[in-house]
Structures are given as C-alpha cells and as structure tokens.
Amino acid sequence: MKCVVLGCGTVGTTAALILAKSGIFSDLQLGDANIEAAKRAAEMCQIGRESAFKCNASDIDEVTKLIKGADVVLNCVGPFYEYGPKLLRAAIKAGVNYVDICDDYDATVEQLKMDEEAKEAGIKAVIGMGSSPGLANLLAKYAAQHIFDETEAIDIYHAHGGESTEGAAVVKHRIHSMEMDIPVFLDGEFKTVKLFEESGKALEEEFEFPLIGKYGVYAYPHPETITLPNYIEGVKRVTNLGLVLPPEYAELIKTLVRIGMTSSPPLKVGEHTVDPLEFAVAFILSKREELLKKAGITEPMGCVTVAVRGKKSGKTQRYYFSLASKGMGMGEGTGIPAAIGAMLMGMGKVEGTGVMPPEACIDPLDALKLAQRILQSIGIERIPLILEVEDDAGRREIDYKEVFPQLG
C-alpha cells in the first residue's frame, strides 16, 4: 500500500516518521517544493533519499501525475487557504484518497463544495485532521455520543508556542485568520464576527489551560464552527478561541494586522518596491526569538481544550477535554493526528465517500486508540489527556478512565 506525504516541514516530517514506522504502508513517498527538505525527511524516516521528490503544489496537473497510483495522499502543505483546495482537486483528478490538516475556514468551504466531485471519483477525503480542527472535532463527537443526553454547546480553546522553528506559511495563516470574517455558531445560527470590532471582542475571555496557565483568547476562524453543528444534533453554540504564545508575540501580529500593514498594496521605498505583507512576516519572525526568551519559553508547549456543555440525566454539566503538553509542540500536536488520519484511511476505517470533516466519518475511539499506540511507541505511557468536569460544585479534574474506559 502506498502513501504520499506532501509538505516536509515540521508537521509533515513528524507525520511521515510515524507513517514509516506504522507498518501500514509498504511504500512511502515524500514531496516538497524544496527537494532537499524532502530528502532530509526521507533520511529521517530511513526510507532512502530516492523516496523523495520535488513537487510544485501550485501546479495541479503536476501534482496529479505525481500522486496517481497512491492509496492515500496526506497534504501538509500550507498555507491552506492557498493550497488546500488545489491539492484536493489534484487528489480527485488522480482518484486517490486524501487527508489534510486544513485549518482555514474559507479553504474548508471551498473543499466542501467538491463533495459531489469526490463522490463521483469514488474517493474519501478527510479534511482538517490535525489538532484543531481534527482531534477537537472527535472529542466533541465522543462527548455527544457517550456522555450527554442533550448537547448544548461546544467551545474549543487552544494555545501553543515555543517550537524550535516557525515558517512564513504559519505566520501568514495567522494573519489571514485575523483579517477575515470569523464564523461562529451562536443561538443555533451561523454568524460571523470581526476580530477587532465589538462583535469579536465580545467573545474574548480569559481561559485557564491545564499545565500551561491562564491566557486571554480571541476568536479564530477555524472550521469546527461550520462543520460540528451539522453533525452534533441539537447543539446551539460552537466557538473556537485561541492564541499563539507568548502573548506578546500574538499582540505583535495583531498590531500589524490592525494598522493595515498586512493588507496594504506594494510600496515604493527608495529604489525598491516592498510588499508590506512579506515585510511584516519577516519582521514578525525576526522578533520571535527575543519575545520567547523574554517570556521564559524554552521548549514547545501547547494545549487544546474542548469544553462541551450538555444535559446528563436532566443535570447540566460541562466537560473539559484537554490535550496538554510541554516538550511537544505543533509538530507533534498536528503531525500525530495527521498520521492517524492517513493510517485510518489505509486501514479502511474511514466511513463514507466524498469530502468530510473528521466527525462525519471517523470513530473517535479508533483515533484515540491509535494515538495511544503511537505515543507508547515513543515511550509515552498514555495520551496526555486531562479530563475535568464542571457543575454546581465547580470545575475539578477526574480520572480519564471514567470517561474513556476503552483506553485502559
């Protein structure tokens, strides 16, 4: 069975390492616009540099030829607002099952429009199989299926930072997320808010993340808010709030977006023409190390919390599912779920055909059991999942085995 991974940055390489050890795929191929990056990833996976190839993600016809004949293609090429729809189009043309980690709302909308084409091609496409979206969707689904009689609200919180490297594509994704109308599901209706206007500010709050602390979070245009209401019966509210760490780094990005630098046309500076967006990205990245050092962040850290409120035996409760860690960051937090999506696809455990978010086609327990198996293979005894419940007695931690007895 053949799997092709597109994009050999931090996330793609992490996913490839897991796939190489999984035993599910006998042939693993790695593609990147930078052939040396693909070759380095291939060497790390111990599959030989000949398994690496150069790939121009903007050329749909080229990508179609390169992935044709594969059983699964895993897309880790960002930013997804630029490459998500293109590479899904290539997978449909090639007739190859597809998984990605798309966390851009507008790209998700475009990908969902390809559902009928994917069905006609007979392929399965799982979009947004990272951390948030991805495991967040599946934890919400589990709560709705196994804990509550009625599900009322799903609020997703995330914070991460401190990765050893951060590329321009990640920063551009953050900028893009701040500039656009942000989708939310409030009072049973789809709405949009703007980050810097009252509609967006009304959603801001201080949130206590297990292990990493309390931070102010703001609205993110992640696609859970437009997909979960379609699959979680009766839910009236779905939001996604987060930030990048340290907060000063997040504020730097927000400031440059707020003053309009990132959306300005090219400027003539002396004898040179400067793209303000490219300058802003370069400036942001140039300040990153200084701000991390000032905040005392010396290692990757992050947390995604899925807070689900509902009624259980007539009593209202709120469960908090937190995937929190120090020492692991976006590479593992997104790369491991991405690999799980590709593995489940290869194992035939993705239901249905067409373009689907994780909650539409994946059993949460299948994903969590695989996650546990992967982590145990690298010396981590169990999933770093912290469970809390909030009711009239307040918010308190409970043994995760009470909620997930199947994980042992």
GROMACS .gro file of C-alpha atoms in nm:
model
  408
    1MET     CA    1   0.000   0.000   0.000
    2LYS     CA    2   0.138   0.340  -0.100
    3CYS     CA    3   0.112   0.670   0.087
    4VAL     CA    4   0.237   1.006  -0.039
    5VAL     CA    5   0.307   1.288   0.206
    6LEU     CA    6   0.311   1.637   0.054
    7GLY     CA    7   0.496   1.902   0.256
    8CYS     CA    8   0.806   1.815   0.459
    9GLY     CA    9   0.806   2.091   0.716
   10THR     CA   10   0.778   2.025   1.089
   11VAL     CA   11   0.427   1.876   1.072
   12GLY     CA   12   0.474   1.675   0.753
   13THR     CA   13   0.803   1.527   0.870
   14THR     CA   14   0.654   1.428   1.207
   15ALA     CA   15   0.363   1.258   1.030
   16ALA     CA   16   0.599   1.084   0.788
   17LEU     CA   17   0.811   0.945   1.073
   18ILE     CA   18   0.501   0.790   1.229
   19LEU     CA   19   0.376   0.651   0.898
   20ALA     CA   20   0.716   0.499   0.822
   21LYS     CA   21   0.703   0.304   1.149
   22SER     CA   22   0.333   0.211   1.130
   23GLY     CA   23   0.372  -0.095   0.909
   24ILE     CA   24   0.054   0.002   0.724
   25PHE     CA   25   0.223   0.139   0.414
   26SER     CA   26   0.485  -0.061   0.224
   27ASP     CA   27   0.570   0.239   0.007
   28LEU     CA   28   0.606   0.590   0.150
   29GLN     CA   29   0.690   0.882  -0.080
   30LEU     CA   30   0.767   1.238   0.035
   31GLY     CA   31   0.721   1.550  -0.178
   32ASP     CA   32   0.814   1.913  -0.119
   33ALA     CA   33   0.888   2.226  -0.322
   34ASN     CA   34   1.234   2.207  -0.160
   35ILE     CA   35   1.377   1.872  -0.271
   36GLU     CA   36   1.647   1.888  -0.002
   37ALA     CA   37   1.380   1.915   0.267
   38ALA     CA   38   1.208   1.608   0.121
   39LYS     CA   39   1.538   1.417   0.111
   40ARG     CA   40   1.620   1.507   0.471
   41ALA     CA   41   1.276   1.387   0.580
   42ALA     CA   42   1.324   1.063   0.385
   43GLU     CA   43   1.656   1.003   0.558
   44MET     CA   44   1.499   1.064   0.898
   45CYS     CA   45   1.229   0.810   0.808
   46GLN     CA   46   1.500   0.567   0.694
   47ILE     CA   47   1.327   0.511   0.361
   48GLY     CA   48   1.607   0.636   0.137
   49ARG     CA   49   1.652   0.966  -0.044
   50GLU     CA   50   1.513   0.810  -0.363
   51SER     CA   51   1.170   0.818  -0.195
   52ALA     CA   52   1.179   1.200  -0.205
   53PHE     CA   53   1.063   1.412  -0.495
   54LYS     CA   54   1.024   1.778  -0.587
   55CYS     CA   55   0.665   1.897  -0.605
   56ASN     CA   56   0.516   2.231  -0.710
   57ALA     CA   57   0.192   2.244  -0.510
   58SER     CA   58   0.058   2.524  -0.730
   59ASP     CA   59   0.058   2.300  -1.039
   60ILE     CA   60  -0.249   2.078  -1.009
   61ASP     CA   61  -0.162   1.875  -1.320
   62GLU     CA   62   0.190   1.808  -1.194
   63VAL     CA   63   0.065   1.701  -0.851
   64THR     CA   64  -0.199   1.478  -1.013
   65LYS     CA   65   0.071   1.290  -1.206
   66LEU     CA   66   0.297   1.260  -0.901
   67ILE     CA   67   0.032   1.111  -0.671
   68LYS     CA   68  -0.154   0.895  -0.923
   69GLY     CA   69  -0.149   0.530  -0.821
   70ALA     CA   70  -0.114   0.604  -0.449
   71ASP     CA   71  -0.365   0.468  -0.200
   72VAL     CA   72  -0.354   0.772   0.030
   73VAL     CA   73  -0.215   1.123  -0.005
   74LEU     CA   74  -0.155   1.326   0.312
   75ASN     CA   75  -0.141   1.700   0.246
   76CYS     CA   76   0.067   1.906   0.493
   77VAL     CA   77   0.136   2.199   0.258
   78GLY     CA   78   0.046   2.541   0.396
   79PRO     CA   79  -0.096   2.794   0.394
   80PHE     CA   80  -0.416   2.600   0.334
   81TYR     CA   81  -0.615   2.896   0.211
   82GLU     CA   82  -0.382   2.879  -0.089
   83TYR     CA   83  -0.306   2.508  -0.129
   84GLY     CA   84  -0.590   2.314   0.036
   85PRO     CA   85  -0.845   2.332  -0.248
   86LYS     CA   86  -0.573   2.290  -0.514
   87LEU     CA   87  -0.431   1.969  -0.370
   88LEU     CA   88  -0.774   1.823  -0.300
   89ARG     CA   89  -0.856   1.894  -0.665
   90ALA     CA   90  -0.543   1.702  -0.767
   91ALA     CA   91  -0.641   1.406  -0.546
   92ILE     CA   92  -0.988   1.395  -0.704
   93LYS     CA   93  -0.837   1.405  -1.053
   94ALA     CA   94  -0.591   1.129  -0.959
   95GLY     CA   95  -0.860   0.918  -0.789
   96VAL     CA   96  -0.661   0.900  -0.464
   97ASN     CA   97  -0.799   0.903  -0.110
   98TYR     CA   98  -0.699   1.224   0.065
   99VAL     CA   99  -0.628   1.354   0.418
  100ASP     CA  100  -0.519   1.705   0.518
  101ILE     CA  101  -0.475   1.931   0.821
  102CYS     CA  102  -0.659   2.231   0.676
  103ASP     CA  103  -0.744   2.480   0.950
  104ASP     CA  104  -0.856   2.768   0.728
  105TYR     CA  105  -1.231   2.829   0.729
  106ASP     CA  106  -1.250   2.971   0.376
  107ALA     CA  107  -1.045   2.685   0.230
  108THR     CA  108  -1.274   2.438   0.409
  109VAL     CA  109  -1.578   2.599   0.247
  110GLU     CA  110  -1.418   2.560  -0.096
  111GLN     CA  111  -1.321   2.199  -0.027
  112LEU     CA  112  -1.671   2.105   0.090
  113LYS     CA  113  -1.803   2.232  -0.244
  114MET     CA  114  -1.604   1.948  -0.409
  115ASP     CA  115  -1.804   1.679  -0.225
  116GLU     CA  116  -2.003   1.562  -0.529
  117GLU     CA  117  -1.692   1.551  -0.748
  118ALA     CA  118  -1.514   1.339  -0.488
  119LYS     CA  119  -1.811   1.105  -0.465
  120GLU     CA  120  -1.820   1.070  -0.842
  121ALA     CA  121  -1.450   0.985  -0.835
  122GLY     CA  122  -1.520   0.731  -0.559
  123ILE     CA  123  -1.270   0.879  -0.316
  124LYS     CA  124  -1.274   0.959   0.054
  125ALA     CA  125  -1.135   1.297   0.158
  126VAL     CA  126  -1.092   1.379   0.529
  127ILE     CA  127  -1.023   1.749   0.571
  128GLY     CA  128  -0.899   1.917   0.888
  129MET     CA  129  -0.740   1.614   1.057
  130GLY     CA  130  -0.497   1.795   1.286
  131SER     CA  131  -0.537   1.907   1.643
  132SER     CA  132  -0.792   2.188   1.599
  133PRO     CA  133  -0.964   2.103   1.376
  134GLY     CA  134  -0.917   1.727   1.400
  135LEU     CA  135  -0.896   1.565   1.740
  136ALA     CA  136  -1.104   1.853   1.877
  137ASN     CA  137  -1.393   1.752   1.650
  138LEU     CA  138  -1.364   1.388   1.756
  139LEU     CA  139  -1.358   1.467   2.128
  140ALA     CA  140  -1.673   1.677   2.083
  141LYS     CA  141  -1.834   1.388   1.894
  142TYR     CA  142  -1.739   1.143   2.170
  143ALA     CA  143  -1.896   1.365   2.436
  144ALA     CA  144  -2.217   1.398   2.236
  145GLN     CA  145  -2.235   1.023   2.175
  146HIS     CA  146  -2.123   0.882   2.509
  147ILE     CA  147  -2.172   1.142   2.784
  148PHE     CA  148  -2.469   1.369   2.723
  149ASP     CA  149  -2.834   1.307   2.656
  150GLU     CA  150  -2.850   1.655   2.504
  151THR     CA  151  -2.552   1.857   2.377
  152GLU     CA  152  -2.591   2.234   2.411
  153ALA     CA  153  -2.253   2.400   2.347
  154ILE     CA  154  -1.902   2.322   2.222
  155ASP     CA  155  -1.626   2.576   2.292
  156ILE     CA  156  -1.277   2.498   2.165
  157TYR     CA  157  -0.975   2.672   2.319
  158HIS     CA  158  -0.614   2.643   2.204
  159ALA     CA  159  -0.274   2.794   2.284
  160HIS     CA  160   0.071   2.686   2.171
  161GLY     CA  161   0.418   2.820   2.108
  162GLY     CA  162   0.789   2.769   2.159
  163GLU     CA  163   0.852   2.541   1.860
  164SER     CA  164   1.217   2.538   1.756
  165THR     CA  165   1.127   2.681   1.416
  166GLU     CA  166   0.837   2.869   1.266
  167GLY     CA  167   0.793   2.934   0.897
  168ALA     CA  168   0.639   3.214   0.694
  169ALA     CA  169   0.340   2.997   0.600
  170VAL     CA  170   0.239   2.965   0.967
  171VAL     CA  171   0.260   3.342   1.022
  172LYS     CA  172   0.064   3.412   0.703
  173HIS     CA  173  -0.205   3.172   0.824
  174ARG     CA  174  -0.234   3.369   1.148
  175ILE     CA  175  -0.253   3.699   0.963
  176HIS     CA  176  -0.514   3.559   0.726
  177SER     CA  177  -0.717   3.437   1.025
  178MET     CA  178  -0.719   3.785   1.179
  179GLU     CA  179  -0.818   3.972   0.864
  180MET     CA  180  -1.127   3.777   0.766
  181ASP     CA  181  -1.483   3.748   0.891
  182ILE     CA  182  -1.475   3.481   1.162
  183PRO     CA  183  -1.752   3.217   1.164
  184VAL     CA  184  -1.928   3.126   1.487
  185PHE     CA  185  -2.242   2.932   1.571
  186LEU     CA  186  -2.444   3.120   1.831
  187ASP     CA  187  -2.803   3.067   1.949
  188GLY     CA  188  -2.846   2.798   1.686
  189GLU     CA  189  -2.745   3.022   1.395
  190PHE     CA  190  -2.435   3.062   1.179
  191LYS     CA  191  -2.292   3.413   1.218
  192THR     CA  192  -1.967   3.598   1.157
  193VAL     CA  193  -1.769   3.835   1.378
  194LYS     CA  194  -1.467   4.058   1.320
  195LEU     CA  195  -1.166   4.026   1.547
  196PHE     CA  196  -1.108   4.398   1.604
  197GLU     CA  197  -1.472   4.503   1.625
  198GLU     CA  198  -1.718   4.471   1.911
  199SER     CA  199  -1.865   4.150   1.767
  200GLY     CA  200  -1.528   3.978   1.801
  201LYS     CA  201  -1.427   4.143   2.128
  202ALA     CA  202  -1.749   4.018   2.288
  203LEU     CA  203  -1.617   3.661   2.258
  204GLU     CA  204  -1.276   3.728   2.416
  205GLU     CA  205  -1.217   3.570   2.755
  206GLU     CA  206  -0.951   3.455   3.000
  207PHE     CA  207  -0.915   3.079   2.993
  208GLU     CA  208  -0.727   2.851   3.230
  209PHE     CA  209  -0.538   2.589   3.029
  210PRO     CA  210  -0.422   2.285   3.225
  211LEU     CA  211  -0.044   2.264   3.253
  212ILE     CA  212   0.038   2.587   3.065
  213GLY     CA  213  -0.161   2.857   3.251
  214LYS     CA  214  -0.425   3.126   3.205
  215TYR     CA  215  -0.429   3.340   2.889
  216GLY     CA  216  -0.660   3.576   2.707
  217VAL     CA  217  -0.801   3.408   2.396
  218TYR     CA  218  -0.972   3.555   2.092
  219ALA     CA  219  -1.187   3.430   1.805
  220TYR     CA  220  -1.026   3.212   1.538
  221PRO     CA  221  -1.185   3.125   1.201
  222HIS     CA  222  -1.127   2.752   1.241
  223PRO     CA  223  -1.371   2.529   1.055
  224GLU     CA  224  -1.513   2.338   1.355
  225THR     CA  225  -1.769   2.617   1.390
  226ILE     CA  226  -1.915   2.541   1.046
  227THR     CA  227  -1.891   2.160   1.049
  228LEU     CA  228  -1.977   2.047   1.403
  229PRO     CA  229  -2.330   2.197   1.401
  230ASN     CA  230  -2.406   1.976   1.101
  231TYR     CA  231  -2.313   1.656   1.285
  232ILE     CA  232  -2.384   1.718   1.656
  233GLU     CA  233  -2.759   1.705   1.696
  234GLY     CA  234  -2.921   1.986   1.894
  235VAL     CA  235  -2.606   2.191   1.960
  236LYS     CA  236  -2.678   2.567   1.985
  237ARG     CA  237  -2.329   2.712   2.021
  238VAL     CA  238  -1.988   2.631   1.869
  239THR     CA  239  -1.691   2.866   1.907
  240ASN     CA  240  -1.316   2.849   1.856
  241LEU     CA  241  -1.089   3.076   2.063
  242GLY     CA  242  -0.712   3.074   2.093
  243LEU     CA  243  -0.377   3.248   2.075
  244VAL     CA  244  -0.012   3.185   1.993
  245LEU     CA  245   0.241   3.200   2.276
  246PRO     CA  246   0.385   3.415   2.415
  247PRO     CA  247   0.102   3.669   2.430
  248GLU     CA  248   0.340   3.949   2.327
  249TYR     CA  249   0.410   3.761   2.004
  250ALA     CA  250   0.037   3.730   1.937
  251GLU     CA  251  -0.006   4.100   2.007
  252LEU     CA  252   0.273   4.189   1.764
  253ILE     CA  253   0.093   4.004   1.485
  254LYS     CA  254  -0.242   4.156   1.583
  255THR     CA  255  -0.095   4.507   1.584
  256LEU     CA  256   0.049   4.478   1.233
  257VAL     CA  257  -0.285   4.346   1.108
  258ARG     CA  258  -0.481   4.615   1.295
  259ILE     CA  259  -0.282   4.902   1.140
  260GLY     CA  260  -0.336   4.760   0.790
  261MET     CA  261   0.025   4.676   0.706
  262THR     CA  262  -0.051   4.317   0.608
  263SER     CA  263  -0.320   4.414   0.356
  264SER     CA  264  -0.151   4.718   0.200
  265PRO     CA  265  -0.051   4.728  -0.168
  266PRO     CA  266   0.320   4.725  -0.264
  267LEU     CA  267   0.510   5.035  -0.156
  268LYS     CA  268   0.798   5.216  -0.323
  269VAL     CA  269   1.080   5.262  -0.071
  270GLY     CA  270   1.372   5.444  -0.227
  271GLU     CA  271   1.467   5.245  -0.534
  272HIS     CA  272   1.292   4.931  -0.415
  273THR     CA  273   0.933   4.805  -0.425
  274VAL     CA  274   0.836   4.639  -0.099
  275ASP     CA  275   0.545   4.404  -0.034
  276PRO     CA  276   0.416   4.509   0.313
  277LEU     CA  277   0.288   4.157   0.388
  278GLU     CA  278   0.626   3.998   0.317
  279PHE     CA  279   0.798   4.267   0.524
  280ALA     CA  280   0.554   4.215   0.811
  281VAL     CA  281   0.611   3.839   0.809
  282ALA     CA  282   0.989   3.884   0.806
  283PHE     CA  283   0.969   4.139   1.089
  284ILE     CA  284   0.744   3.915   1.299
  285LEU     CA  285   0.980   3.620   1.258
  286SER     CA  286   1.282   3.840   1.338
  287LYS     CA  287   1.129   3.930   1.677
  288ARG     CA  288   1.016   3.578   1.768
  289GLU     CA  289   1.328   3.456   1.950
  290GLU     CA  290   1.353   3.775   2.152
  291LEU     CA  291   0.991   3.750   2.266
  292LEU     CA  292   1.019   3.380   2.351
  293LYS     CA  293   1.329   3.450   2.561
  294LYS     CA  294   1.160   3.743   2.736
  295ALA     CA  295   0.863   3.520   2.824
  296GLY     CA  296   1.090   3.241   2.951
  297ILE     CA  297   0.957   2.990   2.699
  298THR     CA  298   1.243   2.748   2.629
  299GLU     CA  299   1.056   2.449   2.488
  300PRO     CA  300   0.745   2.372   2.284
  301MET     CA  301   0.425   2.386   2.482
  302GLY     CA  302   0.060   2.380   2.400
  303CYS     CA  303  -0.292   2.281   2.488
  304VAL     CA  304  -0.619   2.225   2.306
  305THR     CA  305  -0.925   2.213   2.529
  306VAL     CA  306  -1.268   2.106   2.407
  307ALA     CA  307  -1.536   2.222   2.650
  308VAL     CA  308  -1.870   2.052   2.592
  309ARG     CA  309  -2.181   2.153   2.785
  310GLY     CA  310  -2.496   1.948   2.793
  311LYS     CA  311  -2.757   1.768   2.997
  312LYS     CA  312  -2.698   1.430   3.155
  313SER     CA  313  -2.994   1.274   3.338
  314GLY     CA  314  -3.152   1.619   3.348
  315LYS     CA  315  -2.845   1.782   3.508
  316THR     CA  316  -2.638   2.043   3.323
  317GLN     CA  317  -2.263   1.976   3.323
  318ARG     CA  318  -1.960   2.093   3.128
  319TYR     CA  319  -1.679   1.851   3.044
  320TYR     CA  320  -1.331   1.976   2.956
  321PHE     CA  321  -1.111   1.754   2.738
  322SER     CA  322  -0.757   1.894   2.734
  323LEU     CA  323  -0.466   1.767   2.528
  324ALA     CA  324  -0.179   1.946   2.701
  325SER     CA  325   0.196   1.904   2.694
  326LYS     CA  326   0.532   2.067   2.748
  327GLY     CA  327   0.820   1.948   2.533
  328MET     CA  328   0.592   1.875   2.241
  329GLY     CA  329   0.450   2.143   2.013
  330MET     CA  330   0.277   2.195   1.681
  331GLY     CA  331   0.486   1.925   1.509
  332GLU     CA  332   0.354   1.652   1.734
  333GLY     CA  333   0.021   1.819   1.812
  334THR     CA  334  -0.072   1.837   1.445
  335GLY     CA  335   0.158   1.575   1.291
  336ILE     CA  336   0.036   1.286   1.507
  337PRO     CA  337  -0.336   1.339   1.425
  338ALA     CA  338  -0.245   1.384   1.057
  339ALA     CA  339  -0.066   1.049   1.060
  340ILE     CA  340  -0.363   0.892   1.241
  341GLY     CA  341  -0.595   1.015   0.966
  342ALA     CA  342  -0.374   0.863   0.695
  343MET     CA  343  -0.341   0.537   0.890
  344LEU     CA  344  -0.717   0.507   0.944
  345MET     CA  345  -0.768   0.572   0.575
  346GLY     CA  346  -0.518   0.298   0.488
  347MET     CA  347  -0.684   0.061   0.737
  348GLY     CA  348  -1.026   0.113   0.578
  349LYS     CA  349  -1.169   0.279   0.890
  350VAL     CA  350  -1.296   0.596   0.726
  351GLU     CA  351  -1.669   0.570   0.656
  352GLY     CA  352  -1.848   0.706   0.350
  353THR     CA  353  -1.719   0.882   0.041
  354GLY     CA  354  -1.683   1.245  -0.057
  355VAL     CA  355  -1.533   1.542   0.129
  356MET     CA  356  -1.584   1.506   0.503
  357PRO     CA  357  -1.468   1.662   0.831
  358PRO     CA  358  -1.339   1.409   1.090
  359GLU     CA  359  -1.661   1.398   1.291
  360ALA     CA  360  -1.852   1.283   0.982
  361CYS     CA  361  -1.650   0.971   0.912
  362ILE     CA  362  -1.414   0.867   1.194
  363ASP     CA  363  -1.492   0.680   1.516
  364PRO     CA  364  -1.330   0.885   1.797
  365LEU     CA  365  -1.216   0.569   1.975
  366ASP     CA  366  -1.038   0.442   1.665
  367ALA     CA  367  -0.838   0.766   1.655
  368LEU     CA  368  -0.765   0.775   2.029
  369LYS     CA  369  -0.651   0.412   2.039
  370LEU     CA  370  -0.412   0.478   1.752
  371ALA     CA  371  -0.285   0.791   1.925
  372GLN     CA  372  -0.217   0.590   2.238
  373ARG     CA  373  -0.034   0.324   2.038
  374ILE     CA  374   0.183   0.585   1.864
  375LEU     CA  375   0.273   0.761   2.188
  376GLN     CA  376   0.358   0.434   2.362
  377SER     CA  377   0.594   0.352   2.075
  378ILE     CA  378   0.797   0.665   2.164
  379GLY     CA  379   0.795   0.599   2.538
  380ILE     CA  380   0.486   0.795   2.646
  381GLU     CA  381   0.259   0.572   2.851
  382ARG     CA  382  -0.073   0.731   2.760
  383ILE     CA  383  -0.235   1.019   2.573
  384PRO     CA  384  -0.169   1.348   2.760
  385LEU     CA  385  -0.543   1.392   2.806
  386ILE     CA  386  -0.668   1.581   3.110
  387LEU     CA  387  -1.037   1.542   3.195
  388GLU     CA  388  -1.233   1.789   3.406
  389VAL     CA  389  -1.599   1.832   3.484
  390GLU     CA  390  -1.783   2.147   3.590
  391ASP     CA  391  -2.120   2.150   3.765
  392ASP     CA  392  -2.273   2.311   4.073
  393ALA     CA  393  -1.968   2.200   4.273
  394GLY     CA  394  -1.725   2.383   4.041
  395ARG     CA  395  -1.455   2.266   3.798
  396ARG     CA  396  -1.248   1.966   3.903
  397GLU     CA  397  -1.025   1.702   3.746
  398ILE     CA  398  -1.146   1.344   3.711
  399ASP     CA  399  -0.975   1.021   3.608
  400TYR     CA  400  -0.983   0.996   3.230
  401LYS     CA  401  -1.064   0.624   3.264
  402GLU     CA  402  -1.406   0.724   3.396
  403VAL     CA  403  -1.480   0.878   3.056
  404PHE     CA  404  -1.264   0.656   2.833
  405PRO     CA  405  -1.266   0.308   2.991
  406GLN     CA  406  -1.186   0.164   2.648
  407LEU     CA  407  -0.836   0.318   2.658
  408GLY     CA  408  -0.736   0.113   2.966
   0.00000   0.00000   0.00000
